[in-house]
């Protein structure tokens, strides 16, 4: 359940890179830890964020998952469907359950992300 | 033997053996010995039930105020509590339970909470209510904190006509949160006189009716506030006959729910009600019961939107509140259900009628007049040259009104406040009037 | 579940009321039009028998201490003596208005003063306020006292952090945040106690103080308590003690002797006042000498001839309650304290700690016990390793079928699949044995018939409820 073509963070976010744009969601592992997701709070489009700053929250009935910006940049799109169907994050975390897209401020930061193999090892080690 | 402790010496010996320690003191070996050595007993022996009953009864009897005929308000009101309320509250399945963390064995509590939330929304004209706060004052303070979180503003506008006890609690909370308080004056009618809104305002508080007893005109107020919240602190009995703040666009409506089936109780426990709009639900403090269904599709209730609360969100929670005023909210629920819309209106209209009858009578006494021309509900300010003497004269006739000093923070030094509920009989109103009319000997 | 709105018919009413002197319509017309309510609130319309039957039916779907064993960790669900209920309804308390002059309220003021003196003695601390209405309200009061103390010393801008062990109740960080403090978590060590090295590293000139729960939420007494409070004091900070767990050492040790600067007492826990389905409680706060000047006003004072309100506190944080606190809760608590006396208080803590250690001994072979130490009034098991994908939640629900209220579950957060069990001192040994047997039987069921747990409860008024649906499709009031 860890797609090879994506990048990852130790906070269990995935990143799909398309030029200077990055699509971001939470991993299958992360949604499983949270349980039934009932609410997603997304940043406003146009918001500028620093890598590592808290940017969104994903809530289940009894837990709150904080989502951190995996890269610095500007929020250019948010998933409009999640307001009505937050459970898409459970059902299709890498597809319809995407959270937001960033226009990268510093493409060099991409080098700091994990690849699928490294993320798999991180999750496997209990991370 | 202590009647609440079932362990016999044999029980204790056998249980200690299971634990594997020689005596009870060994169970406290982890408390540093020097701490245990410093302990000092109170010098208090145990008492039997009769002795405890005697002591507490003698304390209760030592007060005299409850034997006076109360025309007392100032935020806590002496309404009649129908017998059904006390009897339902005495069901131990209600009062010896705690927070309904396990919904399957707490459907009783969760269902009445859901009913209570519905009734509070109906009274206030709002969309969603929580399951209770400690009292009207802390509910108001929490509403201010919520407005601050929602708007980012740091100044709260407080009317000079706000109940001074509410104001003091709000001021304490506001200071804690680093907010500034600005005062809004009242006009000659005793009504809010709003001149302008500072740009960093988070909320305007309006009390309905205010601490002078005057009913505020809420029309158009919300439109003048920009992003700042309109927070109303309302008397729930008045809301039976007075247009609710929700109809005027209030963002939050709070209030002291004590008049709904709860005793004056020397000021506690009380009941804070808290209602807002669905758009603010995720910022709302306190517990909420929500309807859902079980595995078989049967309707049931759960505590919901818990991610707002301290036990999950910790320092990011909308409030630290945990224990609240649940049993007082149950009293309010049973009270409102017992009265129904007609009964509640009757209580409100009786209070209104009797208050106005008394006010009319007082105004005919030489030297006494109504201090304010604004419309009032069941509480009003009597103006006279020497309010302390007037209050003392009433006291000698067995009648209690608030000390005139209650009004000093509101800028009134030549008057006293009178509250009239449906409990005050026509004979008691006559006594009040005769006491004031009587010439001093 | 039907609601009260499903009962009755338009026109019914459960109480009779006096008649006004004028027709209602006439009185209504005298209310100015722009103020008059346009549509009445929609409230139930039921007769008295319908009302009584509905709420009696609801009560029977509830589980209280009177129903059975209620070992909810950190909540101290002990027996609630009946005498107290009668006393709290005495007109001299319940019928006394809080704004009467002090000379009319001497009995109630005497009650408050007396309770205040006893609580100061029990905690070994010189100052008290009875205003806080609950434990969390006491915490908030404590954090306000911290802030005022810092402000008075000119350190408010510098000391902004509150240290919190990772086992703390959620109310602690939430209370600190309400007063603008930021929260720094201190890890627990392998003993389940505050990690002293981590504490030393965290302490510094930016720390306002620490909030400790003693014993902590694992039920473990902080054996290094004197070192901890000394370290914090030496670093210029203050020590807040969350007194939710006072039942563990009532009458045997005093927080004032351990270095506490602020201590809150949950009267509804330790002093046996009913929990009311979630409240009201009471959370009086005692303080060390350094914080006495900042206590809320008014205080209750005893003069030569009478009790009076003490407003002479120029450095006060102000009021935290509109009047004096939850007086009727204090009535019950004082009755309890007088019944116990010194010896009784020691019996309470002795019985509570004995019951917890006894249950722990009976269960530790069956369930995982992450911290196997002497505990105080409660202990924490883990539901890990039950097999078949079963979780602590399943054990909790299955306990209902055995007639018990489940323990606190999934708290403290530092134990995976936590089951936090607080038996209290008021349970007969037979009840403790039956509860232990039930948990042992459930562990066997988990191995042999896991579906019994997964589908539990089988005997409650409802089966498991869809909590996700309650958030996704919020129904927080009736559609009328």
PDB file of C-alpha atoms in Angstrom, chain C residues 122-388:
ATOM      1  CA  UNK C 122      -6.149  18.367  54.869  1.00  0.00           C
ATOM      2  CA  UNK C 123      -3.896  19.819  52.182  1.00  0.00           C
ATOM      3  CA  UNK C 124      -1.458  21.540  54.523  1.00  0.00           C
ATOM      4  CA  UNK C 125      -1.775  24.822  52.676  1.00  0.00           C
ATOM      5  CA  UNK C 126      -2.545  28.249  54.164  1.00  0.00           C
ATOM      6  CA  UNK C 127      -4.952  29.802  51.634  1.00  0.00           C
ATOM      7  CA  UNK C 128      -8.183  28.703  49.961  1.00  0.00           C
ATOM      8  CA  UNK C 129     -10.905  29.679  47.518  1.00  0.00           C
ATOM      9  CA  UNK C 130     -14.114  27.698  47.292  1.00  0.00           C
ATOM     10  CA  UNK C 131     -15.256  29.416  44.099  1.00  0.00           C
ATOM     11  CA  UNK C 132     -14.148  26.950  41.391  1.00  0.00           C
ATOM     12  CA  UNK C 133     -17.129  24.920  40.207  1.00  0.00           C
ATOM     13  CA  UNK C 134     -15.190  21.869  39.027  1.00  0.00           C
ATOM     14  CA  UNK C 135     -11.701  20.430  38.846  1.00  0.00           C
ATOM     15  CA  UNK C 136     -10.886  22.037  35.510  1.00  0.00           C
ATOM     16  CA  UNK C 137     -12.202  25.329  36.847  1.00  0.00           C
ATOM     17  CA  UNK C 138      -9.774  24.925  39.751  1.00  0.00           C
ATOM     18  CA  UNK C 139      -6.963  24.330  37.270  1.00  0.00           C
ATOM     19  CA  UNK C 140      -7.890  27.497  35.414  1.00  0.00           C
ATOM     20  CA  UNK C 141      -7.924  29.367  38.723  1.00  0.00           C
ATOM     21  CA  UNK C 142      -4.468  27.960  39.441  1.00  0.00           C
ATOM     22  CA  UNK C 143      -3.112  29.063  36.080  1.00  0.00           C
ATOM     23  CA  UNK C 144      -4.571  32.554  36.651  1.00  0.00           C
ATOM     24  CA  UNK C 145      -2.806  32.605  40.028  1.00  0.00           C
ATOM     25  CA  UNK C 146       0.455  31.625  38.304  1.00  0.00           C
ATOM     26  CA  UNK C 147      -0.013  34.463  35.840  1.00  0.00           C
ATOM     27  CA  UNK C 148      -0.757  37.035  38.516  1.00  0.00           C
ATOM     28  CA  UNK C 149       2.242  35.931  40.565  1.00  0.00           C
ATOM     29  CA  UNK C 150       4.464  36.280  37.508  1.00  0.00           C
ATOM     30  CA  UNK C 151       2.966  39.654  36.639  1.00  0.00           C
ATOM     31  CA  UNK C 152       3.551  40.880  40.176  1.00  0.00           C
ATOM     32  CA  UNK C 153       7.214  39.845  39.955  1.00  0.00           C
ATOM     33  CA  UNK C 154       7.687  41.352  36.509  1.00  0.00           C
ATOM     34  CA  UNK C 155       8.326  37.932  34.965  1.00  0.00           C
ATOM     35  CA  UNK C 156       5.192  37.563  32.892  1.00  0.00           C
ATOM     36  CA  UNK C 157       6.853  38.097  29.533  1.00  0.00           C
ATOM     37  CA  UNK C 158       9.754  35.814  30.369  1.00  0.00           C
ATOM     38  CA  UNK C 159       8.117  32.752  31.891  1.00  0.00           C
ATOM     39  CA  UNK C 160       5.652  31.424  29.342  1.00  0.00           C
ATOM     40  CA  UNK C 161       5.931  27.656  29.567  1.00  0.00           C
ATOM     41  CA  UNK C 162       4.092  25.110  31.651  1.00  0.00           C
ATOM     42  CA  UNK C 163       5.655  21.668  31.993  1.00  0.00           C
ATOM     43  CA  UNK C 164       3.307  18.705  31.900  1.00  0.00           C
ATOM     44  CA  UNK C 165       4.084  15.012  32.324  1.00  0.00           C
ATOM     45  CA  UNK C 166       2.890  13.049  29.290  1.00  0.00           C
ATOM     46  CA  UNK C 167       0.467  11.160  31.542  1.00  0.00           C
ATOM     47  CA  UNK C 168      -1.490  14.336  32.437  1.00  0.00           C
ATOM     48  CA  UNK C 169      -5.264  14.714  32.194  1.00  0.00           C
ATOM     49  CA  UNK C 170      -6.324  16.658  29.085  1.00  0.00           C
ATOM     50  CA  UNK C 171      -7.780  19.393  31.242  1.00  0.00           C
ATOM     51  CA  UNK C 172      -4.243  20.372  32.378  1.00  0.00           C
ATOM     52  CA  UNK C 173      -2.893  21.491  28.994  1.00  0.00           C
ATOM     53  CA  UNK C 174      -6.264  23.013  28.093  1.00  0.00           C
ATOM     54  CA  UNK C 175      -6.297  25.056  31.318  1.00  0.00           C
ATOM     55  CA  UNK C 176      -2.739  26.276  30.778  1.00  0.00           C
ATOM     56  CA  UNK C 177      -3.590  27.295  27.206  1.00  0.00           C
ATOM     57  CA  UNK C 178      -6.607  29.353  28.352  1.00  0.00           C
ATOM     58  CA  UNK C 179      -4.206  31.584  30.263  1.00  0.00           C
ATOM     59  CA  UNK C 180      -1.834  31.888  27.336  1.00  0.00           C
ATOM     60  CA  UNK C 181       0.850  29.498  28.534  1.00  0.00           C
ATOM     61  CA  UNK C 182       2.503  27.152  26.073  1.00  0.00           C
ATOM     62  CA  UNK C 183       2.802  23.535  27.077  1.00  0.00           C
ATOM     63  CA  UNK C 184       5.944  21.405  27.171  1.00  0.00           C
ATOM     64  CA  UNK C 185       5.495  17.677  27.612  1.00  0.00           C
ATOM     65  CA  UNK C 186       7.819  15.838  29.997  1.00  0.00           C
ATOM     66  CA  UNK C 187       8.186  12.125  29.266  1.00  0.00           C
ATOM     67  CA  UNK C 188       7.648   9.424  31.855  1.00  0.00           C
ATOM     68  CA  UNK C 189      10.480   7.062  32.620  1.00  0.00           C
ATOM     69  CA  UNK C 190      10.396   3.282  32.798  1.00  0.00           C
ATOM     70  CA  UNK C 191       8.990   3.430  36.309  1.00  0.00           C
ATOM     71  CA  UNK C 192       5.993   5.418  35.048  1.00  0.00           C
ATOM     72  CA  UNK C 193       7.217   8.508  36.866  1.00  0.00           C
ATOM     73  CA  UNK C 194       8.468  11.906  35.761  1.00  0.00           C
ATOM     74  CA  UNK C 195      11.825  11.500  33.993  1.00  0.00           C
ATOM     75  CA  UNK C 196      14.062  13.645  36.208  1.00  0.00           C
ATOM     76  CA  UNK C 197      16.691  14.195  33.534  1.00  0.00           C
ATOM     77  CA  UNK C 198      14.106  15.365  31.058  1.00  0.00           C
ATOM     78  CA  UNK C 199      12.660  17.643  33.730  1.00  0.00           C
ATOM     79  CA  UNK C 200      16.076  19.167  34.464  1.00  0.00           C
ATOM     80  CA  UNK C 201      16.634  19.812  30.770  1.00  0.00           C
ATOM     81  CA  UNK C 202      13.261  21.467  30.363  1.00  0.00           C
ATOM     82  CA  UNK C 203      13.613  23.758  33.372  1.00  0.00           C
ATOM     83  CA  UNK C 204      14.895  27.242  32.731  1.00  0.00           C
ATOM     84  CA  UNK C 205      14.162  30.948  32.970  1.00  0.00           C
ATOM     85  CA  UNK C 206      11.259  30.581  30.515  1.00  0.00           C
ATOM     86  CA  UNK C 207       9.334  28.110  32.701  1.00  0.00           C
ATOM     87  CA  UNK C 208       6.377  29.357  34.734  1.00  0.00           C
ATOM     88  CA  UNK C 209       5.899  26.054  36.481  1.00  0.00           C
ATOM     89  CA  UNK C 210       4.738  22.478  36.341  1.00  0.00           C
ATOM     90  CA  UNK C 211       1.351  20.770  36.588  1.00  0.00           C
ATOM     91  CA  UNK C 212       1.542  17.402  38.290  1.00  0.00           C
ATOM     92  CA  UNK C 213      -1.051  14.803  39.084  1.00  0.00           C
ATOM     93  CA  UNK C 214      -0.175  13.006  42.308  1.00  0.00           C
ATOM     94  CA  UNK C 215      -0.422  10.078  42.220  1.00  0.00           C
ATOM     95  CA  UNK C 216      -0.220  10.209  38.464  1.00  0.00           C
ATOM     96  CA  UNK C 217      -2.739   8.782  36.043  1.00  0.00           C
ATOM     97  CA  UNK C 218      -0.993   5.402  36.120  1.00  0.00           C
ATOM     98  CA  UNK C 219      -1.942   5.353  39.797  1.00  0.00           C
ATOM     99  CA  UNK C 220       1.745   5.612  40.686  1.00  0.00           C
ATOM    100  CA  UNK C 221       2.957   7.957  43.388  1.00  0.00           C
ATOM    101  CA  UNK C 222       5.818  10.168  42.209  1.00  0.00           C
ATOM    102  CA  UNK C 223       8.463   8.895  44.595  1.00  0.00           C
ATOM    103  CA  UNK C 224      10.729  11.795  43.606  1.00  0.00           C
ATOM    104  CA  UNK C 225       8.057  14.327  44.413  1.00  0.00           C
ATOM    105  CA  UNK C 226      10.256  16.328  46.801  1.00  0.00           C
ATOM    106  CA  UNK C 227      13.067  16.465  44.268  1.00  0.00           C
ATOM    107  CA  UNK C 228      10.687  17.485  41.503  1.00  0.00           C
ATOM    108  CA  UNK C 229       9.146  20.353  43.413  1.00  0.00           C
ATOM    109  CA  UNK C 230      12.543  21.489  44.650  1.00  0.00           C
ATOM    110  CA  UNK C 231      13.960  21.498  41.121  1.00  0.00           C
ATOM    111  CA  UNK C 232      11.018  23.546  39.867  1.00  0.00           C
ATOM    112  CA  UNK C 233      11.232  26.002  42.759  1.00  0.00           C
ATOM    113  CA  UNK C 234      14.990  26.369  42.350  1.00  0.00           C
ATOM    114  CA  UNK C 235      14.419  27.191  38.695  1.00  0.00           C
ATOM    115  CA  UNK C 236      12.025  29.962  39.734  1.00  0.00           C
ATOM    116  CA  UNK C 237       8.801  28.163  38.845  1.00  0.00           C
ATOM    117  CA  UNK C 238       5.660  27.130  40.705  1.00  0.00           C
ATOM    118  CA  UNK C 239       4.115  23.709  41.281  1.00  0.00           C
ATOM    119  CA  UNK C 240       0.468  22.975  40.494  1.00  0.00           C
ATOM    120  CA  UNK C 241      -0.937  19.708  41.843  1.00  0.00           C
ATOM    121  CA  UNK C 242      -4.023  18.264  40.177  1.00  0.00           C
ATOM    122  CA  UNK C 243      -5.930  16.843  43.136  1.00  0.00           C
ATOM    123  CA  UNK C 244      -8.219  14.545  41.170  1.00  0.00           C
ATOM    124  CA  UNK C 245      -6.472  11.646  42.875  1.00  0.00           C
ATOM    125  CA  UNK C 246      -6.515  12.880  46.479  1.00  0.00           C
ATOM    126  CA  UNK C 247      -8.495   9.779  47.446  1.00  0.00           C
ATOM    127  CA  UNK C 248      -5.179   7.921  47.241  1.00  0.00           C
ATOM    128  CA  UNK C 249      -3.612   9.559  50.289  1.00  0.00           C
ATOM    129  CA  UNK C 250      -6.414  11.372  52.099  1.00  0.00           C
ATOM    130  CA  UNK C 251      -5.478  11.842  55.744  1.00  0.00           C
ATOM    131  CA  UNK C 252      -2.001  10.367  55.287  1.00  0.00           C
ATOM    132  CA  UNK C 253      -0.015  13.025  53.459  1.00  0.00           C
ATOM    133  CA  UNK C 254      -0.504  16.640  52.448  1.00  0.00           C
ATOM    134  CA  UNK C 255       0.387  18.286  49.140  1.00  0.00           C
ATOM    135  CA  UNK C 256       1.572  21.311  51.082  1.00  0.00           C
ATOM    136  CA  UNK C 257       4.287  19.111  52.565  1.00  0.00           C
ATOM    137  CA  UNK C 258       5.328  17.969  49.095  1.00  0.00           C
ATOM    138  CA  UNK C 259       5.956  21.425  47.688  1.00  0.00           C
ATOM    139  CA  UNK C 260       2.620  22.227  46.061  1.00  0.00           C
ATOM    140  CA  UNK C 261       1.860  25.896  45.441  1.00  0.00           C
ATOM    141  CA  UNK C 262      -1.644  25.320  44.128  1.00  0.00           C
ATOM    142  CA  UNK C 263      -3.845  22.288  44.713  1.00  0.00           C
ATOM    143  CA  UNK C 264      -7.403  21.652  43.571  1.00  0.00           C
ATOM    144  CA  UNK C 265      -9.744  19.253  45.309  1.00  0.00           C
ATOM    145  CA  UNK C 266     -12.519  17.549  43.357  1.00  0.00           C
ATOM    146  CA  UNK C 267     -15.166  17.418  46.070  1.00  0.00           C
ATOM    147  CA  UNK C 268     -17.323  15.259  43.799  1.00  0.00           C
ATOM    148  CA  UNK C 269     -14.584  12.652  43.765  1.00  0.00           C
ATOM    149  CA  UNK C 270     -12.773  12.462  47.084  1.00  0.00           C
ATOM    150  CA  UNK C 271     -15.636  13.852  49.160  1.00  0.00           C
ATOM    151  CA  UNK C 272     -18.304  11.690  47.646  1.00  0.00           C
ATOM    152  CA  UNK C 273     -20.744  14.160  46.177  1.00  0.00           C
ATOM    153  CA  UNK C 274     -22.793  12.698  43.337  1.00  0.00           C
ATOM    154  CA  UNK C 275     -21.492  13.199  39.812  1.00  0.00           C
ATOM    155  CA  UNK C 276     -24.929  14.104  38.474  1.00  0.00           C
ATOM    156  CA  UNK C 277     -24.460  12.608  35.007  1.00  0.00           C
ATOM    157  CA  UNK C 278     -21.543  14.980  34.396  1.00  0.00           C
ATOM    158  CA  UNK C 279     -21.865  17.608  37.111  1.00  0.00           C
ATOM    159  CA  UNK C 280     -22.170  19.763  39.091  1.00  0.00           C
ATOM    160  CA  UNK C 281     -18.983  19.185  41.021  1.00  0.00           C
ATOM    161  CA  UNK C 282     -16.818  21.557  43.003  1.00  0.00           C
ATOM    162  CA  UNK C 283     -13.108  22.290  42.725  1.00  0.00           C
ATOM    163  CA  UNK C 284     -11.870  24.336  45.695  1.00  0.00           C
ATOM    164  CA  UNK C 285      -8.263  25.463  45.415  1.00  0.00           C
ATOM    165  CA  UNK C 286      -5.734  25.725  48.239  1.00  0.00           C
ATOM    166  CA  UNK C 287      -2.519  27.695  47.821  1.00  0.00           C
ATOM    167  CA  UNK C 288       0.877  28.194  49.393  1.00  0.00           C
ATOM    168  CA  UNK C 289       1.771  31.386  51.282  1.00  0.00           C
ATOM    169  CA  UNK C 290       3.271  32.971  48.180  1.00  0.00           C
ATOM    170  CA  UNK C 291      -0.024  32.886  46.313  1.00  0.00           C
ATOM    171  CA  UNK C 292      -2.433  33.902  49.082  1.00  0.00           C
ATOM    172  CA  UNK C 293      -2.464  37.586  48.009  1.00  0.00           C
ATOM    173  CA  UNK C 294      -3.795  36.678  44.571  1.00  0.00           C
ATOM    174  CA  UNK C 295      -6.754  34.493  45.569  1.00  0.00           C
ATOM    175  CA  UNK C 296     -10.194  35.312  44.124  1.00  0.00           C
ATOM    176  CA  UNK C 297     -12.504  37.732  45.922  1.00  0.00           C
ATOM    177  CA  UNK C 298     -14.499  37.628  48.000  1.00  0.00           C
ATOM    178  CA  UNK C 299     -12.916  35.399  50.612  1.00  0.00           C
ATOM    179  CA  UNK C 300     -14.926  34.166  53.579  1.00  0.00           C
ATOM    180  CA  UNK C 301     -13.598  35.452  56.890  1.00  0.00           C
ATOM    181  CA  UNK C 302     -14.504  34.995  60.521  1.00  0.00           C
ATOM    182  CA  UNK C 303     -14.519  38.089  62.673  1.00  0.00           C
ATOM    183  CA  UNK C 304     -14.972  38.243  66.413  1.00  0.00           C
ATOM    184  CA  UNK C 305     -18.725  38.094  66.255  1.00  0.00           C
ATOM    185  CA  UNK C 306     -19.691  37.142  62.754  1.00  0.00           C
ATOM    186  CA  UNK C 307     -18.609  35.845  59.387  1.00  0.00           C
ATOM    187  CA  UNK C 308     -18.119  38.336  56.600  1.00  0.00           C
ATOM    188  CA  UNK C 309     -16.902  38.641  53.039  1.00  0.00           C
ATOM    189  CA  UNK C 310     -13.279  39.648  52.692  1.00  0.00           C
ATOM    190  CA  UNK C 311     -12.717  42.012  49.769  1.00  0.00           C
ATOM    191  CA  UNK C 312      -9.355  43.250  50.978  1.00  0.00           C
ATOM    192  CA  UNK C 313      -7.156  41.585  48.359  1.00  0.00           C
ATOM    193  CA  UNK C 314      -5.696  44.337  46.183  1.00  0.00           C
ATOM    194  CA  UNK C 315      -3.696  41.837  44.140  1.00  0.00           C
ATOM    195  CA  UNK C 316      -6.571  39.423  43.508  1.00  0.00           C
ATOM    196  CA  UNK C 317      -7.087  37.711  40.152  1.00  0.00           C
ATOM    197  CA  UNK C 318     -10.763  38.675  40.564  1.00  0.00           C
ATOM    198  CA  UNK C 319     -13.809  36.468  40.607  1.00  0.00           C
ATOM    199  CA  UNK C 320     -13.881  33.099  38.898  1.00  0.00           C
ATOM    200  CA  UNK C 321     -17.475  32.395  39.989  1.00  0.00           C
ATOM    201  CA  UNK C 322     -20.379  34.864  40.085  1.00  0.00           C
ATOM    202  CA  UNK C 323     -21.075  34.080  43.765  1.00  0.00           C
ATOM    203  CA  UNK C 324     -19.363  31.668  46.192  1.00  0.00           C
ATOM    204  CA  UNK C 325     -18.988  28.415  44.271  1.00  0.00           C
ATOM    205  CA  UNK C 326     -21.125  25.296  44.285  1.00  0.00           C
ATOM    206  CA  UNK C 327     -22.416  25.631  47.829  1.00  0.00           C
ATOM    207  CA  UNK C 328     -24.820  22.684  47.771  1.00  0.00           C
ATOM    208  CA  UNK C 329     -21.935  20.438  46.724  1.00  0.00           C
ATOM    209  CA  UNK C 330     -19.905  21.821  49.623  1.00  0.00           C
ATOM    210  CA  UNK C 331     -22.773  21.011  52.020  1.00  0.00           C
ATOM    211  CA  UNK C 332     -22.559  17.358  50.993  1.00  0.00           C
ATOM    212  CA  UNK C 333     -18.774  17.301  51.193  1.00  0.00           C
ATOM    213  CA  UNK C 334     -18.730  18.774  54.681  1.00  0.00           C
ATOM    214  CA  UNK C 335     -21.253  16.184  55.856  1.00  0.00           C
ATOM    215  CA  UNK C 336     -18.975  13.476  54.488  1.00  0.00           C
ATOM    216  CA  UNK C 337     -15.896  14.939  56.126  1.00  0.00           C
ATOM    217  CA  UNK C 338     -17.629  15.218  59.501  1.00  0.00           C
ATOM    218  CA  UNK C 339     -18.794  11.620  59.236  1.00  0.00           C
ATOM    219  CA  UNK C 340     -15.257  10.427  58.561  1.00  0.00           C
ATOM    220  CA  UNK C 341     -13.092  12.486  60.876  1.00  0.00           C
ATOM    221  CA  UNK C 342      -9.338  11.919  60.846  1.00  0.00           C
ATOM    222  CA  UNK C 343      -9.517   8.168  61.321  1.00  0.00           C
ATOM    223  CA  UNK C 344     -12.208   7.777  58.692  1.00  0.00           C
ATOM    224  CA  UNK C 345     -10.180   9.696  56.133  1.00  0.00           C
ATOM    225  CA  UNK C 346      -7.264   7.306  56.654  1.00  0.00           C
ATOM    226  CA  UNK C 347      -9.677   4.401  56.261  1.00  0.00           C
ATOM    227  CA  UNK C 348     -10.875   5.871  52.995  1.00  0.00           C
ATOM    228  CA  UNK C 349      -7.426   6.106  51.447  1.00  0.00           C
ATOM    229  CA  UNK C 350      -6.413   2.785  52.986  1.00  0.00           C
ATOM    230  CA  UNK C 351      -9.484   1.057  51.591  1.00  0.00           C
ATOM    231  CA  UNK C 352      -9.141   2.664  48.169  1.00  0.00           C
ATOM    232  CA  UNK C 353      -5.480   1.715  47.828  1.00  0.00           C
ATOM    233  CA  UNK C 354      -6.067  -1.761  49.164  1.00  0.00           C
ATOM    234  CA  UNK C 355      -8.891  -2.356  46.676  1.00  0.00           C
ATOM    235  CA  UNK C 356      -6.774  -1.163  43.742  1.00  0.00           C
ATOM    236  CA  UNK C 357      -3.768  -3.274  44.640  1.00  0.00           C
ATOM    237  CA  UNK C 358      -6.004  -6.253  45.346  1.00  0.00           C
ATOM    238  CA  UNK C 359      -7.657  -6.058  41.923  1.00  0.00           C
ATOM    239  CA  UNK C 360      -4.291  -5.503  40.280  1.00  0.00           C
ATOM    240  CA  UNK C 361      -2.936  -8.646  41.940  1.00  0.00           C
ATOM    241  CA  UNK C 362      -5.925 -10.651  40.773  1.00  0.00           C
ATOM    242  CA  UNK C 363      -5.718  -9.447  37.172  1.00  0.00           C
ATOM    243  CA  UNK C 364      -2.060  -9.092  36.371  1.00  0.00           C
ATOM    244  CA  UNK C 365      -1.727 -12.713  35.299  1.00  0.00           C
ATOM    245  CA  UNK C 366      -4.539 -12.293  32.793  1.00  0.00           C
ATOM    246  CA  UNK C 367      -3.975  -8.851  31.297  1.00  0.00           C
ATOM    247  CA  UNK C 368      -0.830  -7.035  30.398  1.00  0.00           C
ATOM    248  CA  UNK C 369       0.302  -4.742  33.225  1.00  0.00           C
ATOM    249  CA  UNK C 370       2.756  -2.269  31.677  1.00  0.00           C
ATOM    250  CA  UNK C 371       3.868  -0.776  35.006  1.00  0.00           C
ATOM    251  CA  UNK C 372       3.942  -3.465  37.676  1.00  0.00           C
ATOM    252  CA  UNK C 373       4.483  -1.476  40.847  1.00  0.00           C
ATOM    253  CA  UNK C 374       2.736  -0.651  44.056  1.00  0.00           C
ATOM    254  CA  UNK C 375      -0.117   1.597  43.034  1.00  0.00           C
ATOM    255  CA  UNK C 376      -2.324   3.971  44.915  1.00  0.00           C
ATOM    256  CA  UNK C 377      -6.075   4.222  44.243  1.00  0.00           C
ATOM    257  CA  UNK C 378      -6.056   3.037  40.597  1.00  0.00           C
ATOM    258  CA  UNK C 379      -4.024   1.030  38.112  1.00  0.00           C
ATOM    259  CA  UNK C 380      -3.739   0.675  34.372  1.00  0.00           C
ATOM    260  CA  UNK C 381      -3.933  -2.561  32.409  1.00  0.00           C
ATOM    261  CA  UNK C 382      -3.497  -2.935  28.670  1.00  0.00           C
ATOM    262  CA  UNK C 383      -5.831  -4.741  26.304  1.00  0.00           C
ATOM    263  CA  UNK C 384      -2.958  -5.436  23.916  1.00  0.00           C
ATOM    264  CA  UNK C 385      -2.490  -9.033  22.843  1.00  0.00           C
ATOM    265  CA  UNK C 386      -6.066 -10.208  23.305  1.00  0.00           C
ATOM    266  CA  UNK C 387      -5.866 -11.850  19.900  1.00  0.00           C
ATOM    267  CA  UNK C 388      -8.313 -12.003  16.999  1.00  0.00           C
TER     268      UNK C 388
END
